[in-house]
């Protein structure tokens, strides 16, 4: 099993989740984080840290979010590890109110200076 970051993280990227992860399982993309399934030990510590409730146990991922299971596994192999919280994007709170934003997912890695 693993935990999975879903659509709500896109363009929010608050990174509160990162600080509590005991295995450094989070990976950073340009506008979202994902979890490396091979590193996640299912401790669930990250779940309550996310202000937008983006993180679910794999078996509890909502039915309209299941593509993010494979998306996390694939992107985690391309993106670098993130181990410390960093400032959220300036417009993160605006994007927190947007439900349908999967078309905004940027599959590139983090930009320099982020
Ligand atoms: Fe890290 Fe635990 Fe969250 Fe897995 S469930 S990503 S090990 S904090
Ligand atoms: Fe994303 Fe929530 Fe972490 S918005 S970066 S999963 S705290």
Short mmCIF file of N, CA, C and O and ligand atoms in Angstrom, two decimals:
data_model
loop_
_atom_site.label_atom_id
_atom_site.label_comp_id
_atom_site.label_asym_id
_atom_site.label_seq_id
_atom_site.Cartn_x
_atom_site.Cartn_y
_atom_site.Cartn_z
N UNK A 1 0.86 -1.20 0.00
CA UNK A 1 0.00 0.00 0.00
C UNK A 1 0.89 1.25 0.00
O UNK A 1 2.08 1.16 0.21
N UNK A 2 0.26 2.34 -0.25
CA UNK A 2 0.97 3.62 -0.17
C UNK A 2 -0.07 4.71 0.06
O UNK A 2 -1.27 4.44 -0.01
N UNK A 3 0.40 5.88 0.32
CA UNK A 3 -0.48 7.04 0.32
C UNK A 3 -0.27 7.79 -0.99
O UNK A 3 0.77 7.64 -1.64
N UNK A 4 -1.28 8.58 -1.37
CA UNK A 4 -1.32 9.17 -2.70
C UNK A 4 -1.72 10.64 -2.60
O UNK A 4 -2.66 10.98 -1.87
N UNK A 5 -1.03 11.50 -3.34
CA UNK A 5 -1.42 12.91 -3.42
C UNK A 5 -2.36 13.08 -4.62
O UNK A 5 -2.07 12.60 -5.72
N UNK A 6 -3.47 13.76 -4.40
CA UNK A 6 -4.48 13.90 -5.45
C UNK A 6 -4.61 15.34 -5.95
O UNK A 6 -3.84 16.22 -5.56
N UNK A 7 -5.59 15.53 -6.80
CA UNK A 7 -5.81 16.78 -7.55
C UNK A 7 -5.76 18.05 -6.69
O UNK A 7 -5.29 19.09 -7.16
N UNK A 8 -6.24 17.99 -5.48
CA UNK A 8 -6.33 19.20 -4.65
C UNK A 8 -4.97 19.87 -4.44
O UNK A 8 -4.89 21.08 -4.19
N UNK A 9 -3.91 19.09 -4.55
CA UNK A 9 -2.56 19.66 -4.35
C UNK A 9 -2.12 20.57 -5.49
O UNK A 9 -1.30 21.47 -5.29
N UNK A 10 -2.67 20.35 -6.68
CA UNK A 10 -2.20 21.07 -7.87
C UNK A 10 -2.35 22.58 -7.67
O UNK A 10 -3.43 23.08 -7.33
N UNK A 11 -1.26 23.28 -7.85
CA UNK A 11 -1.16 24.75 -7.72
C UNK A 11 -1.38 25.24 -6.29
O UNK A 11 -1.46 26.45 -6.06
N UNK A 12 -1.51 24.35 -5.33
CA UNK A 12 -1.55 24.74 -3.92
C UNK A 12 -0.18 24.48 -3.31
O UNK A 12 0.46 25.38 -2.82
N UNK A 13 0.25 23.21 -3.36
CA UNK A 13 1.62 22.87 -2.99
C UNK A 13 2.05 23.55 -1.69
O UNK A 13 3.07 24.26 -1.63
N UNK A 14 1.26 23.35 -0.65
CA UNK A 14 1.55 23.99 0.65
C UNK A 14 2.80 23.41 1.32
O UNK A 14 3.42 24.06 2.15
N UNK A 15 3.10 22.17 1.02
CA UNK A 15 4.29 21.44 1.52
C UNK A 15 4.31 21.18 3.03
O UNK A 15 5.33 20.74 3.55
N UNK A 16 3.22 21.42 3.74
CA UNK A 16 3.17 21.08 5.17
C UNK A 16 3.40 19.57 5.36
O UNK A 16 3.92 19.14 6.38
N UNK A 17 2.97 18.80 4.38
CA UNK A 17 3.08 17.35 4.44
C UNK A 17 4.53 16.88 4.55
O UNK A 17 4.82 15.87 5.19
N UNK A 18 5.42 17.61 3.92
CA UNK A 18 6.81 17.16 3.79
C UNK A 18 7.51 17.06 5.15
O UNK A 18 8.24 16.10 5.40
N UNK A 19 7.26 18.02 6.02
CA UNK A 19 7.99 18.09 7.28
C UNK A 19 7.74 16.89 8.18
O UNK A 19 8.58 16.56 9.01
N UNK A 20 6.60 16.25 8.06
CA UNK A 20 6.28 15.16 8.99
C UNK A 20 6.62 13.78 8.45
O UNK A 20 6.54 12.79 9.17
N UNK A 21 7.00 13.70 7.21
CA UNK A 21 7.22 12.37 6.61
C UNK A 21 8.54 11.76 7.13
O UNK A 21 9.61 12.30 6.88
N UNK A 22 8.46 10.62 7.81
CA UNK A 22 9.67 10.03 8.39
C UNK A 22 10.59 9.37 7.37
O UNK A 22 11.74 9.07 7.68
N UNK A 23 10.12 9.17 6.16
CA UNK A 23 10.94 8.46 5.17
C UNK A 23 11.28 9.33 3.95
O UNK A 23 11.80 8.80 2.95
N UNK A 24 10.98 10.62 4.01
CA UNK A 24 11.25 11.52 2.88
C UNK A 24 10.68 10.96 1.58
O UNK A 24 11.35 10.88 0.55
N UNK A 25 9.41 10.61 1.63
CA UNK A 25 8.75 9.97 0.48
C UNK A 25 8.20 10.96 -0.53
O UNK A 25 7.78 10.55 -1.62
N UNK A 26 8.19 12.25 -0.20
CA UNK A 26 7.60 13.22 -1.13
C UNK A 26 8.57 13.62 -2.23
O UNK A 26 9.78 13.74 -2.01
N UNK A 27 8.02 13.81 -3.41
CA UNK A 27 8.78 14.27 -4.56
C UNK A 27 8.13 15.55 -5.08
O UNK A 27 6.90 15.68 -5.08
N UNK A 28 8.97 16.46 -5.59
CA UNK A 28 8.47 17.78 -5.96
C UNK A 28 8.44 17.99 -7.47
O UNK A 28 9.46 17.85 -8.16
N UNK A 29 7.27 18.39 -7.95
CA UNK A 29 7.13 18.83 -9.33
C UNK A 29 6.93 20.33 -9.37
O UNK A 29 6.99 21.02 -8.36
N UNK A 30 6.67 20.86 -10.55
CA UNK A 30 6.54 22.30 -10.72
C UNK A 30 5.38 22.88 -9.92
O UNK A 30 5.49 23.97 -9.35
N UNK A 31 4.25 22.17 -9.86
CA UNK A 31 3.12 22.74 -9.13
C UNK A 31 2.34 21.73 -8.29
O UNK A 31 1.20 21.98 -7.90
N UNK A 32 3.00 20.62 -7.97
CA UNK A 32 2.35 19.58 -7.15
C UNK A 32 3.43 18.70 -6.53
O UNK A 32 4.54 18.64 -7.05
N UNK A 33 3.10 18.05 -5.44
CA UNK A 33 3.96 17.00 -4.90
C UNK A 33 3.30 15.65 -5.15
O UNK A 33 2.08 15.57 -5.30
N UNK A 34 4.10 14.60 -5.18
CA UNK A 34 3.59 13.24 -5.20
C UNK A 34 4.35 12.42 -4.17
O UNK A 34 5.37 12.88 -3.63
N UNK A 35 3.88 11.21 -3.92
CA UNK A 35 4.52 10.31 -2.96
C UNK A 35 5.12 9.13 -3.71
O UNK A 35 4.47 8.51 -4.56
N UNK A 36 6.38 8.83 -3.38
CA UNK A 36 7.06 7.64 -3.95
C UNK A 36 6.54 6.41 -3.21
O UNK A 36 6.78 6.26 -2.02
N UNK A 37 5.81 5.54 -3.90
CA UNK A 37 5.20 4.40 -3.20
C UNK A 37 6.21 3.47 -2.54
O UNK A 37 5.92 2.88 -1.51
N UNK A 38 7.40 3.37 -3.10
CA UNK A 38 8.40 2.48 -2.50
C UNK A 38 8.96 3.03 -1.19
O UNK A 38 9.53 2.28 -0.40
N UNK A 39 8.81 4.32 -0.96
CA UNK A 39 9.33 4.93 0.27
C UNK A 39 8.26 5.12 1.34
O UNK A 39 8.58 5.33 2.50
N UNK A 40 7.00 5.13 0.95
CA UNK A 40 5.92 5.40 1.91
C UNK A 40 5.70 4.18 2.80
O UNK A 40 5.58 3.05 2.32
N UNK A 41 5.66 4.43 4.12
CA UNK A 41 5.46 3.33 5.07
C UNK A 41 4.05 3.36 5.67
O UNK A 41 3.79 2.74 6.70
N UNK A 42 3.15 4.12 5.04
CA UNK A 42 1.73 4.11 5.42
C UNK A 42 1.49 4.59 6.86
O UNK A 42 0.61 4.07 7.54
N UNK A 43 2.28 5.55 7.30
CA UNK A 43 2.13 6.01 8.68
C UNK A 43 0.97 6.97 8.85
O UNK A 43 0.51 7.20 9.96
N UNK A 44 0.52 7.60 7.76
CA UNK A 44 -0.64 8.51 7.75
C UNK A 44 -0.36 9.85 8.43
O UNK A 44 -1.28 10.67 8.58
N UNK A 45 0.86 10.12 8.83
CA UNK A 45 1.16 11.39 9.50
C UNK A 45 0.92 12.59 8.60
O UNK A 45 0.55 13.67 9.07
N UNK A 46 1.10 12.41 7.31
CA UNK A 46 0.97 13.55 6.39
C UNK A 46 -0.49 13.95 6.15
O UNK A 46 -0.76 15.11 5.80
N UNK A 47 -1.41 13.04 6.33
CA UNK A 47 -2.81 13.30 5.95
C UNK A 47 -3.39 14.53 6.64
O UNK A 47 -3.92 15.43 5.96
N UNK A 48 -3.33 14.63 7.96
CA UNK A 48 -3.94 15.80 8.61
C UNK A 48 -3.16 17.10 8.40
O UNK A 48 -3.68 18.18 8.70
N UNK A 49 -1.93 17.01 7.90
CA UNK A 49 -1.13 18.22 7.68
C UNK A 49 -1.58 19.01 6.46
O UNK A 49 -1.33 20.21 6.37
N UNK A 50 -2.20 18.35 5.51
CA UNK A 50 -2.54 19.03 4.24
C UNK A 50 -3.78 19.90 4.41
O UNK A 50 -4.87 19.40 4.69
N UNK A 51 -3.65 21.21 4.19
CA UNK A 51 -4.78 22.13 4.37
C UNK A 51 -5.92 21.89 3.39
O UNK A 51 -7.04 22.32 3.63
N UNK A 52 -5.63 21.21 2.28
CA UNK A 52 -6.69 20.97 1.28
C UNK A 52 -7.07 19.49 1.17
O UNK A 52 -7.73 19.08 0.21
N UNK A 53 -6.65 18.71 2.15
CA UNK A 53 -7.03 17.28 2.19
C UNK A 53 -6.73 16.55 0.88
O UNK A 53 -7.58 15.82 0.36
N UNK A 54 -5.52 16.73 0.39
CA UNK A 54 -5.16 16.14 -0.90
C UNK A 54 -4.65 14.71 -0.77
O UNK A 54 -4.52 14.02 -1.78
N UNK A 55 -4.34 14.26 0.45
CA UNK A 55 -3.64 12.98 0.61
C UNK A 55 -4.58 11.89 1.14
O UNK A 55 -5.29 12.10 2.13
N UNK A 56 -4.53 10.75 0.45
CA UNK A 56 -5.38 9.61 0.83
C UNK A 56 -4.56 8.33 0.83
O UNK A 56 -3.60 8.19 0.07
N UNK A 57 -4.98 7.38 1.67
CA UNK A 57 -4.47 6.02 1.52
C UNK A 57 -4.92 5.50 0.15
O UNK A 57 -6.03 5.82 -0.30
N UNK A 58 -4.08 4.71 -0.47
CA UNK A 58 -4.38 4.22 -1.81
C UNK A 58 -5.77 3.61 -1.89
O UNK A 58 -6.52 3.83 -2.85
N UNK A 59 -6.13 2.86 -0.88
CA UNK A 59 -7.44 2.17 -0.93
C UNK A 59 -8.61 3.12 -0.70
O UNK A 59 -9.75 2.74 -0.95
N UNK A 60 -8.33 4.32 -0.22
CA UNK A 60 -9.40 5.29 0.06
C UNK A 60 -9.46 6.45 -0.95
O UNK A 60 -10.19 7.41 -0.74
N UNK A 61 -8.65 6.38 -1.99
CA UNK A 61 -8.65 7.46 -2.99
C UNK A 61 -10.05 7.55 -3.61
O UNK A 61 -10.62 6.55 -4.04
N UNK A 62 -10.65 8.75 -3.63
CA UNK A 62 -11.99 8.89 -4.20
C UNK A 62 -12.04 8.40 -5.65
O UNK A 62 -11.04 8.48 -6.37
N UNK A 63 -13.19 7.94 -6.07
CA UNK A 63 -13.30 7.28 -7.37
C UNK A 63 -12.92 8.20 -8.53
O UNK A 63 -12.43 7.74 -9.56
N UNK A 64 -13.12 9.50 -8.38
CA UNK A 64 -12.76 10.41 -9.47
C UNK A 64 -11.28 10.82 -9.41
O UNK A 64 -10.85 11.66 -10.19
N UNK A 65 -10.54 10.22 -8.49
CA UNK A 65 -9.13 10.59 -8.32
C UNK A 65 -8.18 9.41 -8.53
O UNK A 65 -6.98 9.52 -8.28
N UNK A 66 -8.69 8.29 -8.96
CA UNK A 66 -7.88 7.07 -8.99
C UNK A 66 -6.71 7.14 -9.99
O UNK A 66 -5.74 6.43 -9.83
N UNK A 67 -6.82 8.01 -10.99
CA UNK A 67 -5.69 8.12 -11.93
C UNK A 67 -4.43 8.64 -11.23
O UNK A 67 -3.32 8.43 -11.71
N UNK A 68 -4.62 9.28 -10.09
CA UNK A 68 -3.46 9.83 -9.38
C UNK A 68 -2.62 8.74 -8.71
O UNK A 68 -1.48 9.01 -8.31
N UNK A 69 -3.14 7.55 -8.57
CA UNK A 69 -2.34 6.45 -8.01
C UNK A 69 -1.17 6.17 -8.96
O UNK A 69 0.00 6.18 -8.56
N UNK A 70 -1.48 5.96 -10.22
CA UNK A 70 -0.43 5.72 -11.22
C UNK A 70 0.39 6.97 -11.47
O UNK A 70 1.61 6.90 -11.69
N UNK A 71 -0.28 8.12 -11.42
CA UNK A 71 0.40 9.39 -11.64
C UNK A 71 1.49 9.61 -10.57
O UNK A 71 2.61 10.01 -10.88
N UNK A 72 1.17 9.34 -9.30
CA UNK A 72 2.17 9.47 -8.23
C UNK A 72 3.35 8.54 -8.49
O UNK A 72 4.50 8.96 -8.40
N UNK A 73 3.07 7.29 -8.81
CA UNK A 73 4.15 6.32 -9.00
C UNK A 73 5.06 6.73 -10.16
O UNK A 73 6.29 6.65 -10.06
N UNK A 74 4.46 7.20 -11.25
CA UNK A 74 5.25 7.56 -12.43
C UNK A 74 6.04 8.85 -12.21
O UNK A 74 7.24 8.92 -12.49
N UNK A 75 5.37 9.87 -11.68
CA UNK A 75 6.04 11.16 -11.51
C UNK A 75 7.10 11.11 -10.41
O UNK A 75 8.11 11.81 -10.47
N UNK A 76 6.89 10.26 -9.40
CA UNK A 76 7.86 10.15 -8.31
C UNK A 76 9.22 9.68 -8.83
O UNK A 76 10.25 10.00 -8.25
N UNK A 77 9.20 8.96 -9.92
CA UNK A 77 10.46 8.47 -10.48
C UNK A 77 11.17 9.53 -11.32
O UNK A 77 12.33 9.38 -11.68
N UNK A 78 10.47 10.61 -11.61
CA UNK A 78 11.07 11.67 -12.43
C UNK A 78 11.43 12.91 -11.61
O UNK A 78 12.25 13.72 -12.03
N UNK A 79 10.78 13.10 -10.48
CA UNK A 79 10.93 14.34 -9.71
C UNK A 79 11.86 14.14 -8.53
O UNK A 79 11.97 13.04 -7.97
N UNK A 80 12.54 15.22 -8.07
CA UNK A 80 13.47 15.13 -6.95
C UNK A 80 12.75 15.07 -5.59
O UNK A 80 11.62 15.52 -5.45
N UNK A 81 13.46 14.55 -4.61
CA UNK A 81 12.96 14.48 -3.24
C UNK A 81 12.85 15.89 -2.65
O UNK A 81 13.71 16.73 -2.89
N UNK A 82 11.80 16.11 -1.88
CA UNK A 82 11.68 17.36 -1.12
C UNK A 82 11.54 16.98 0.35
O UNK A 82 10.73 16.12 0.70
N UNK A 83 12.38 17.57 1.20
CA UNK A 83 12.42 17.17 2.60
C UNK A 83 12.06 18.29 3.56
O UNK A 83 11.92 18.07 4.75
N UNK A 84 11.93 19.52 3.05
CA UNK A 84 11.61 20.64 3.93
C UNK A 84 10.48 21.46 3.36
O UNK A 84 10.42 21.70 2.16
N UNK A 85 9.64 21.94 4.26
CA UNK A 85 8.56 22.84 3.86
C UNK A 85 9.14 24.09 3.21
O UNK A 85 10.20 24.56 3.60
N UNK A 86 8.45 24.62 2.21
CA UNK A 86 8.87 25.87 1.58
C UNK A 86 7.62 26.73 1.36
O UNK A 86 6.49 26.22 1.48
N UNK A 87 7.78 28.00 1.08
CA UNK A 87 6.60 28.87 0.91
C UNK A 87 5.70 28.37 -0.22
O UNK A 87 6.18 27.95 -1.27
N UNK A 88 4.40 28.42 0.01
CA UNK A 88 3.43 28.03 -1.01
C UNK A 88 3.40 29.10 -2.10
O UNK A 88 3.81 30.25 -1.87
N UNK A 89 2.91 28.76 -3.29
CA UNK A 89 2.75 29.77 -4.35
C UNK A 89 1.86 30.92 -3.86
O UNK A 89 0.97 30.69 -3.03
N UNK A 90 2.10 32.11 -4.36
CA UNK A 90 1.36 33.29 -3.90
C UNK A 90 -0.14 33.14 -4.09
O UNK A 90 -0.93 33.66 -3.29
N UNK A 91 -0.55 32.41 -5.13
CA UNK A 91 -1.99 32.26 -5.40
C UNK A 91 -2.54 30.91 -4.92
O UNK A 91 -3.61 30.47 -5.37
N UNK A 92 -1.83 30.27 -4.00
CA UNK A 92 -2.25 28.94 -3.53
C UNK A 92 -3.66 28.96 -2.93
O UNK A 92 -4.46 28.06 -3.19
N UNK A 93 -3.97 29.99 -2.16
CA UNK A 93 -5.29 30.03 -1.52
C UNK A 93 -6.41 30.18 -2.55
O UNK A 93 -7.52 29.68 -2.34
N UNK A 94 -6.13 30.86 -3.66
CA UNK A 94 -7.14 30.96 -4.72
C UNK A 94 -7.38 29.59 -5.35
O UNK A 94 -8.52 29.18 -5.58
N UNK A 95 -6.29 28.86 -5.63
CA UNK A 95 -6.42 27.54 -6.25
C UNK A 95 -7.01 26.52 -5.29
O UNK A 95 -7.57 25.50 -5.72
N UNK A 96 -6.92 26.77 -3.99
CA UNK A 96 -7.51 25.84 -3.01
C UNK A 96 -9.02 25.76 -3.17
O UNK A 96 -9.64 24.77 -2.79
N UNK A 97 -9.62 26.80 -3.73
CA UNK A 97 -11.08 26.82 -3.91
C UNK A 97 -11.52 26.20 -5.24
O UNK A 97 -12.71 26.03 -5.47
N UNK A 98 -10.56 25.87 -6.09
CA UNK A 98 -10.89 25.31 -7.41
C UNK A 98 -10.93 23.79 -7.32
O UNK A 98 -9.97 23.15 -6.89
N UNK A 99 -12.05 23.19 -7.70
CA UNK A 99 -12.21 21.74 -7.59
C UNK A 99 -11.62 21.02 -8.80
O UNK A 99 -10.93 20.03 -8.66
N UNK A 100 -11.92 21.55 -9.98
CA UNK A 100 -11.55 20.85 -11.20
C UNK A 100 -10.32 21.51 -11.80
O UNK A 100 -10.41 22.53 -12.48
N UNK A 101 -9.14 20.95 -11.53
CA UNK A 101 -7.92 21.62 -11.96
C UNK A 101 -6.86 20.63 -12.44
O UNK A 101 -5.68 20.97 -12.51
N UNK A 102 -7.26 19.39 -12.76
CA UNK A 102 -6.24 18.42 -13.15
C UNK A 102 -5.57 18.79 -14.47
O UNK A 102 -4.46 18.36 -14.74
N UNK A 103 -6.26 19.61 -15.29
CA UNK A 103 -5.63 20.05 -16.53
C UNK A 103 -4.49 21.03 -16.26
O UNK A 103 -3.73 21.37 -17.17
N UNK A 104 -4.37 21.48 -15.03
CA UNK A 104 -3.29 22.41 -14.66
C UNK A 104 -2.01 21.68 -14.23
O UNK A 104 -0.99 22.32 -13.98
N UNK A 105 -2.08 20.36 -14.10
CA UNK A 105 -0.90 19.62 -13.64
C UNK A 105 0.27 19.81 -14.58
O UNK A 105 0.18 19.54 -15.78
N UNK A 106 1.37 20.26 -14.02
CA UNK A 106 2.61 20.47 -14.77
C UNK A 106 3.54 19.29 -14.46
O UNK A 106 3.95 19.13 -13.31
N UNK A 107 3.83 18.47 -15.44
CA UNK A 107 4.63 17.27 -15.20
C UNK A 107 6.14 17.54 -15.21
O UNK A 107 6.93 16.61 -15.06
N UNK A 108 6.50 18.78 -15.34
CA UNK A 108 7.93 19.10 -15.26
C UNK A 108 8.38 19.11 -13.80
O UNK A 108 7.57 19.19 -12.89
N UNK A 109 9.67 19.07 -13.58
CA UNK A 109 10.22 19.14 -12.23
C UNK A 109 10.14 20.56 -11.70
O UNK A 109 9.65 21.46 -12.40
N UNK A 110 10.58 20.76 -10.45
CA UNK A 110 10.50 22.09 -9.85
C UNK A 110 11.37 23.09 -10.60
O UNK A 110 12.46 22.75 -11.06
N UNK A 111 10.89 24.30 -10.71
CA UNK A 111 11.66 25.34 -11.40
C UNK A 111 12.74 25.87 -10.46
O UNK A 111 12.56 25.91 -9.25
N UNK A 112 13.83 26.27 -11.04
CA UNK A 112 14.90 26.84 -10.25
C UNK A 112 14.41 28.10 -9.54
O UNK A 112 13.69 28.89 -10.12
N UNK A 113 14.80 28.22 -8.27
CA UNK A 113 14.36 29.39 -7.50
C UNK A 113 13.06 29.17 -6.77
O UNK A 113 12.68 29.97 -5.92
N UNK A 114 12.36 28.07 -7.07
CA UNK A 114 11.11 27.77 -6.36
C UNK A 114 11.41 27.41 -4.91
O UNK A 114 12.43 26.86 -4.61
FE1 LIG B 1 5.34 9.85 4.44
FE2 LIG B 1 3.79 8.54 6.19
FE3 LIG B 1 2.71 10.20 4.38
FE4 LIG B 1 3.75 7.87 3.59
S1 LIG B 1 1.95 8.14 4.91
S2 LIG B 1 4.06 9.88 2.60
S3 LIG B 1 5.49 7.67 5.00
S4 LIG B 1 4.09 10.78 6.07
FE1 LIG B 2 0.15 19.35 -1.57
FE2 LIG B 2 -1.17 19.32 0.69
FE3 LIG B 2 1.35 18.63 0.67
S1 LIG B 2 -1.32 20.87 -0.90
S2 LIG B 2 2.19 19.85 -0.97
S3 LIG B 2 -0.29 17.56 -0.37
S4 LIG B 2 0.35 19.84 2.23
#
